[in-house]
Amino acid sequence: SHLVDGDARTLSAAGEALVGHDPALVGPRMVYLLGDGPPSARREAAAVLRAMGSDARQASPALAAALGDDSPAVRREAAVALGCTGGNSIEEMWGYVQVLSRLLARDADPEVRSEAAWAIGQLECGQRPVGVLTDAARDVDPRVRLHAAAALGLVTRDVEPALAVLGPALSDPDARTRVEAAVALASMGWQLSHARDAIGRALGGALADRNGKVRRYAALALGHWGWDAQDTVPALRAVLGDGDGAVRWAAATALCR
């Protein structure tokens, strides 16, 4: 009842209290609220399902339906929750990825698009929407570029389209996007050898980025190349004197490889 009638603080507290209860009891009630509650209750129901994660997998179809909700806040929370709950089969998850891809391509709200991109990266399925994510990584909104760049590093197997976006993203004016681009490149590891020269130059430049996380993950990405990253050894050696201990550790690890 607090999810329906409470103020914002009461809604949040009620949602947190529900997370620790039996998923078999809480899940169906949240599904009901997703379909019939007021907007604030629909949003909080999705948030509860997100916190429950895979324990709320039976609610995934309802979350997918909520991606068409009139409220951007509900669509945003439903997208995040769907990325956390997942599906019971490859086919089911591919269906969710398709719905999220349409949301990413068409929704007018940048926060909804950014969370749709994040959710796509979380769903393990046999097919990969590289084209949609590549387009989203060039979105006008930095939050969308942020999550699309990260998702590309998680889902792609055909690396060329991803590299075409992630390389330039290392110079994005938004610091968070640069961080996610470096993280994504690091996660792709040995696959980067396809474009070693171009991406190597970009990563070498990222070692001098003003953001410590960008420098750290750029070093880790180069470390994944091992012997193929010899050209960046001078830049990595210079980073051994970085003021950030995590960056120094990443550079030392890369040099050892």
Tab-separated table of C-alpha atoms in Angstrom:
chain	number	residue	atom	x	y	z
A	1	SER	CA	0.000	0.000	0.000
A	2	HIS	CA	2.913	2.392	0.687
A	3	LEU	CA	4.060	1.944	-2.918
A	4	VAL	CA	0.715	3.296	-4.079
A	5	ASP	CA	-0.087	5.963	-1.501
A	6	GLY	CA	3.275	7.113	-0.055
A	7	ASP	CA	5.421	10.123	-0.825
A	8	ALA	CA	8.811	9.756	-2.538
A	9	ARG	CA	10.691	8.891	0.665
A	10	THR	CA	8.046	6.384	1.753
A	11	LEU	CA	8.047	4.807	-1.698
A	12	SER	CA	11.792	4.292	-1.577
A	13	ALA	CA	11.726	2.870	1.949
A	14	ALA	CA	8.871	0.514	1.090
A	15	GLY	CA	10.700	-0.697	-1.986
A	16	GLU	CA	13.887	-1.378	-0.038
A	17	ALA	CA	11.922	-3.296	2.596
A	18	LEU	CA	10.323	-5.533	-0.025
A	19	VAL	CA	13.606	-6.607	-1.604
A	20	GLY	CA	14.526	-8.949	1.237
A	21	HIS	CA	11.245	-10.853	1.173
A	22	ASP	CA	10.289	-14.056	-0.654
A	23	PRO	CA	10.586	-13.412	-4.429
A	24	ALA	CA	7.646	-15.759	-5.051
A	25	LEU	CA	5.449	-13.389	-3.024
A	26	VAL	CA	6.950	-10.024	-3.953
A	27	GLY	CA	7.446	-10.630	-7.686
A	28	PRO	CA	3.765	-11.118	-8.633
A	29	ARG	CA	2.753	-8.059	-6.611
A	30	MET	CA	5.328	-5.933	-8.395
A	31	VAL	CA	4.098	-7.238	-11.746
A	32	TYR	CA	0.576	-6.206	-10.771
A	33	LEU	CA	1.736	-2.695	-9.857
A	34	LEU	CA	3.695	-2.418	-13.108
A	35	GLY	CA	0.470	-2.850	-15.006
A	36	ASP	CA	-2.097	-1.120	-12.796
A	37	GLY	CA	-0.384	1.212	-10.322
A	38	PRO	CA	0.086	4.977	-10.623
A	39	PRO	CA	3.330	6.140	-12.327
A	40	SER	CA	5.302	6.465	-9.085
A	41	ALA	CA	4.287	2.952	-8.009
A	42	ARG	CA	5.104	1.525	-11.454
A	43	ARG	CA	8.558	3.070	-11.287
A	44	GLU	CA	9.223	1.795	-7.767
A	45	ALA	CA	7.925	-1.683	-8.664
A	46	ALA	CA	10.476	-1.831	-11.471
A	47	ALA	CA	13.154	-0.650	-9.035
A	48	VAL	CA	12.267	-3.455	-6.622
A	49	LEU	CA	12.486	-6.023	-9.430
A	50	ARG	CA	15.848	-4.564	-10.457
A	51	ALA	CA	17.185	-5.023	-6.917
A	52	MET	CA	15.893	-8.603	-6.844
A	53	GLY	CA	17.895	-9.411	-9.991
A	54	SER	CA	17.623	-12.951	-11.338
A	55	ASP	CA	15.306	-13.856	-8.445
A	56	ALA	CA	12.671	-11.778	-10.249
A	57	ARG	CA	13.160	-13.404	-13.651
A	58	GLN	CA	9.494	-14.392	-13.803
A	59	ALA	CA	8.733	-10.670	-14.042
A	60	SER	CA	10.888	-10.098	-17.143
A	61	PRO	CA	7.959	-10.229	-19.623
A	62	ALA	CA	6.138	-7.576	-17.588
A	63	LEU	CA	9.265	-5.422	-17.531
A	64	ALA	CA	9.581	-5.757	-21.299
A	65	ALA	CA	5.976	-4.598	-21.641
A	66	ALA	CA	6.708	-1.653	-19.324
A	67	LEU	CA	9.288	-0.399	-21.830
A	68	GLY	CA	6.265	1.033	-23.648
A	69	ASP	CA	4.977	2.897	-20.572
A	70	ASP	CA	3.862	6.511	-21.024
A	71	SER	CA	6.186	7.624	-18.220
A	72	PRO	CA	9.892	8.054	-19.125
A	73	ALA	CA	10.811	7.308	-15.502
A	74	VAL	CA	9.028	3.960	-15.684
A	75	ARG	CA	10.600	3.096	-19.052
A	76	ARG	CA	14.041	3.973	-17.692
A	77	GLU	CA	13.671	1.869	-14.546
A	78	ALA	CA	12.132	-1.024	-16.488
A	79	ALA	CA	15.091	-1.071	-18.889
A	80	VAL	CA	17.596	-1.261	-16.032
A	81	ALA	CA	15.537	-3.930	-14.280
A	82	LEU	CA	15.301	-6.042	-17.436
A	83	GLY	CA	19.072	-5.972	-17.762
A	84	CYS	CA	19.277	-7.308	-14.196
A	85	THR	CA	16.546	-9.959	-14.337
A	86	GLY	CA	17.458	-11.425	-17.729
A	87	GLY	CA	15.603	-14.311	-19.317
A	88	ASN	CA	15.256	-18.078	-19.127
A	89	SER	CA	16.619	-18.831	-22.599
A	90	ILE	CA	18.763	-17.381	-25.376
A	91	GLU	CA	15.647	-16.896	-27.490
A	92	GLU	CA	13.816	-15.040	-24.733
A	93	MET	CA	16.757	-12.732	-24.088
A	94	TRP	CA	17.145	-12.011	-27.798
A	95	GLY	CA	13.526	-10.914	-27.816
A	96	TYR	CA	14.260	-8.514	-24.963
A	97	VAL	CA	17.335	-7.199	-26.773
A	98	GLN	CA	15.209	-6.458	-29.824
A	99	VAL	CA	12.689	-4.488	-27.735
A	100	LEU	CA	15.500	-2.601	-25.986
A	101	SER	CA	17.134	-1.876	-29.345
A	102	ARG	CA	13.960	-0.235	-30.607
A	103	LEU	CA	13.799	1.797	-27.403
A	104	LEU	CA	17.428	2.839	-27.825
A	105	ALA	CA	16.841	3.914	-31.414
A	106	ARG	CA	13.544	5.734	-30.976
A	107	ASP	CA	12.939	6.998	-27.442
A	108	ALA	CA	13.009	10.774	-27.102
A	109	ASP	CA	14.315	10.687	-23.516
A	110	PRO	CA	18.150	10.426	-23.347
A	111	GLU	CA	18.079	8.782	-19.924
A	112	VAL	CA	15.819	6.049	-21.296
A	113	ARG	CA	18.137	5.539	-24.276
A	114	SER	CA	21.209	5.359	-22.056
A	115	GLU	CA	19.682	2.731	-19.766
A	116	ALA	CA	18.454	0.730	-22.769
A	117	ALA	CA	22.028	0.622	-24.061
A	118	TRP	CA	23.279	-0.500	-20.646
A	119	ALA	CA	20.667	-3.261	-20.450
A	120	ILE	CA	21.562	-4.576	-23.909
A	121	GLY	CA	25.121	-5.045	-22.708
A	122	GLN	CA	23.945	-7.164	-19.764
A	123	LEU	CA	21.855	-9.684	-21.713
A	124	GLU	CA	23.822	-12.682	-22.916
A	125	CYS	CA	22.276	-13.926	-26.124
A	126	GLY	CA	23.527	-15.462	-29.358
A	127	GLN	CA	22.939	-12.417	-31.562
A	128	ARG	CA	24.441	-8.961	-31.169
A	129	PRO	CA	22.838	-5.606	-32.073
A	130	VAL	CA	26.164	-3.995	-33.021
A	131	GLY	CA	24.596	-1.641	-35.572
A	132	VAL	CA	22.149	-0.119	-33.090
A	133	LEU	CA	24.834	0.304	-30.438
A	134	THR	CA	27.248	1.804	-32.943
A	135	ASP	CA	24.664	4.417	-33.897
A	136	ALA	CA	23.934	5.087	-30.221
A	137	ALA	CA	27.621	5.588	-29.458
A	138	ARG	CA	27.393	8.676	-31.673
A	139	ASP	CA	24.302	9.993	-29.862
A	140	VAL	CA	24.154	13.701	-29.088
A	141	ASP	CA	23.772	12.918	-25.375
A	142	PRO	CA	26.947	11.903	-23.475
A	143	ARG	CA	25.022	9.525	-21.203
A	144	VAL	CA	23.854	7.530	-24.215
A	145	ARG	CA	27.345	7.470	-25.711
A	146	LEU	CA	28.662	6.359	-22.319
A	147	HIS	CA	26.516	3.233	-22.052
A	148	ALA	CA	26.567	2.425	-25.754
A	149	ALA	CA	30.368	2.441	-25.801
A	150	ALA	CA	30.482	0.174	-22.752
A	151	ALA	CA	27.879	-2.188	-24.214
A	152	LEU	CA	29.822	-2.474	-27.461
A	153	GLY	CA	32.814	-3.790	-25.562
A	154	LEU	CA	30.636	-6.346	-23.795
A	155	VAL	CA	28.540	-7.713	-26.636
A	156	THR	CA	30.507	-7.452	-29.865
A	157	ARG	CA	32.328	-10.277	-31.597
A	158	ASP	CA	32.759	-8.457	-34.912
A	159	VAL	CA	35.088	-5.806	-33.571
A	160	GLU	CA	35.515	-3.470	-36.524
A	161	PRO	CA	32.277	-1.466	-36.062
A	162	ALA	CA	32.975	-1.184	-32.349
A	163	LEU	CA	36.533	-0.004	-32.849
A	164	ALA	CA	35.389	2.684	-35.274
A	165	VAL	CA	33.374	4.198	-32.415
A	166	LEU	CA	35.486	3.392	-29.370
A	167	GLY	CA	38.693	4.861	-30.764
A	168	PRO	CA	37.231	8.365	-31.253
A	169	ALA	CA	35.309	7.995	-27.978
A	170	LEU	CA	38.643	8.150	-26.155
A	171	SER	CA	38.663	11.847	-27.095
A	172	ASP	CA	35.027	12.502	-26.190
A	173	PRO	CA	34.530	15.776	-24.289
A	174	ASP	CA	32.577	13.890	-21.598
A	175	ALA	CA	34.974	12.266	-19.100
A	176	ARG	CA	32.632	9.386	-18.291
A	177	THR	CA	32.404	8.466	-21.969
A	178	ARG	CA	36.204	8.419	-22.233
A	179	VAL	CA	36.346	6.134	-19.190
A	180	GLU	CA	33.783	3.727	-20.618
A	181	ALA	CA	35.542	3.686	-23.986
A	182	ALA	CA	38.815	2.751	-22.297
A	183	VAL	CA	37.042	0.103	-20.174
A	184	ALA	CA	35.376	-1.327	-23.273
A	185	LEU	CA	38.654	-1.475	-25.191
A	186	ALA	CA	40.315	-3.195	-22.254
A	187	SER	CA	37.520	-5.772	-22.087
A	188	MET	CA	37.928	-6.603	-25.782
A	189	GLY	CA	41.519	-7.679	-25.173
A	190	TRP	CA	43.285	-9.551	-27.958
A	191	GLN	CA	40.583	-8.667	-30.487
A	192	LEU	CA	42.057	-5.181	-30.707
A	193	SER	CA	44.966	-6.434	-32.819
A	194	HIS	CA	42.738	-5.970	-35.888
A	195	ALA	CA	43.282	-2.224	-35.638
A	196	ARG	CA	46.454	-2.120	-33.551
A	197	ASP	CA	48.042	0.959	-35.078
A	198	ALA	CA	45.039	3.294	-35.010
A	199	ILE	CA	43.682	2.210	-31.631
A	200	GLY	CA	47.190	1.941	-30.197
A	201	ARG	CA	47.795	5.599	-30.990
A	202	ALA	CA	44.482	6.534	-29.401
A	203	LEU	CA	45.213	4.503	-26.271
A	204	GLY	CA	48.724	5.913	-26.095
A	205	GLY	CA	47.248	9.389	-26.116
A	206	ALA	CA	44.724	8.347	-23.468
A	207	LEU	CA	47.625	7.551	-21.125
A	208	ALA	CA	47.963	11.318	-20.743
A	209	ASP	CA	44.253	11.924	-20.122
A	210	ARG	CA	43.441	14.163	-17.164
A	211	ASN	CA	41.082	11.485	-15.783
A	212	GLY	CA	42.842	8.754	-13.809
A	213	LYS	CA	40.366	6.041	-14.748
A	214	VAL	CA	40.926	6.717	-18.438
A	215	ARG	CA	44.694	6.428	-17.969
A	216	ARG	CA	44.333	3.224	-15.969
A	217	TYR	CA	42.093	1.403	-18.435
A	218	ALA	CA	44.084	2.620	-21.406
A	219	ALA	CA	47.133	0.990	-19.844
A	220	LEU	CA	45.209	-2.216	-19.147
A	221	ALA	CA	43.936	-2.311	-22.733
A	222	LEU	CA	47.483	-2.018	-24.053
A	223	GLY	CA	48.548	-4.752	-21.653
A	224	HIS	CA	46.060	-7.127	-23.264
A	225	TRP	CA	48.002	-6.820	-26.511
A	226	GLY	CA	51.193	-8.057	-24.914
A	227	TRP	CA	54.113	-8.092	-27.370
A	228	ASP	CA	52.030	-6.333	-30.046
A	229	ALA	CA	52.020	-3.152	-27.958
A	230	GLN	CA	55.796	-2.628	-28.024
A	231	ASP	CA	55.434	0.791	-29.636
A	232	THR	CA	53.705	2.105	-26.517
A	233	VAL	CA	56.398	0.976	-24.073
A	234	PRO	CA	57.904	4.494	-23.704
A	235	ALA	CA	54.497	5.972	-22.897
A	236	LEU	CA	53.777	3.181	-20.408
A	237	ARG	CA	57.146	3.722	-18.734
A	238	ALA	CA	56.336	7.400	-18.329
A	239	VAL	CA	53.075	6.479	-16.595
A	240	LEU	CA	55.041	4.550	-13.960
A	241	GLY	CA	55.546	7.962	-12.371
A	242	ASP	CA	51.836	8.801	-12.388
A	243	GLY	CA	50.424	10.350	-9.240
A	244	ASP	CA	47.600	7.775	-9.154
A	245	GLY	CA	48.661	4.440	-7.679
A	246	ALA	CA	46.051	2.507	-9.660
A	247	VAL	CA	47.446	3.962	-12.894
A	248	ARG	CA	51.007	3.025	-11.897
A	249	TRP	CA	49.851	-0.524	-11.162
A	250	ALA	CA	48.081	-0.790	-14.517
A	251	ALA	CA	51.145	0.492	-16.373
A	252	ALA	CA	53.436	-1.952	-14.552
A	253	THR	CA	51.052	-4.821	-15.338
A	254	ALA	CA	50.940	-3.831	-19.001
A	255	LEU	CA	54.730	-3.636	-19.229
A	256	CYS	CA	55.061	-7.128	-17.728
A	257	ARG	CA	52.886	-8.476	-20.509
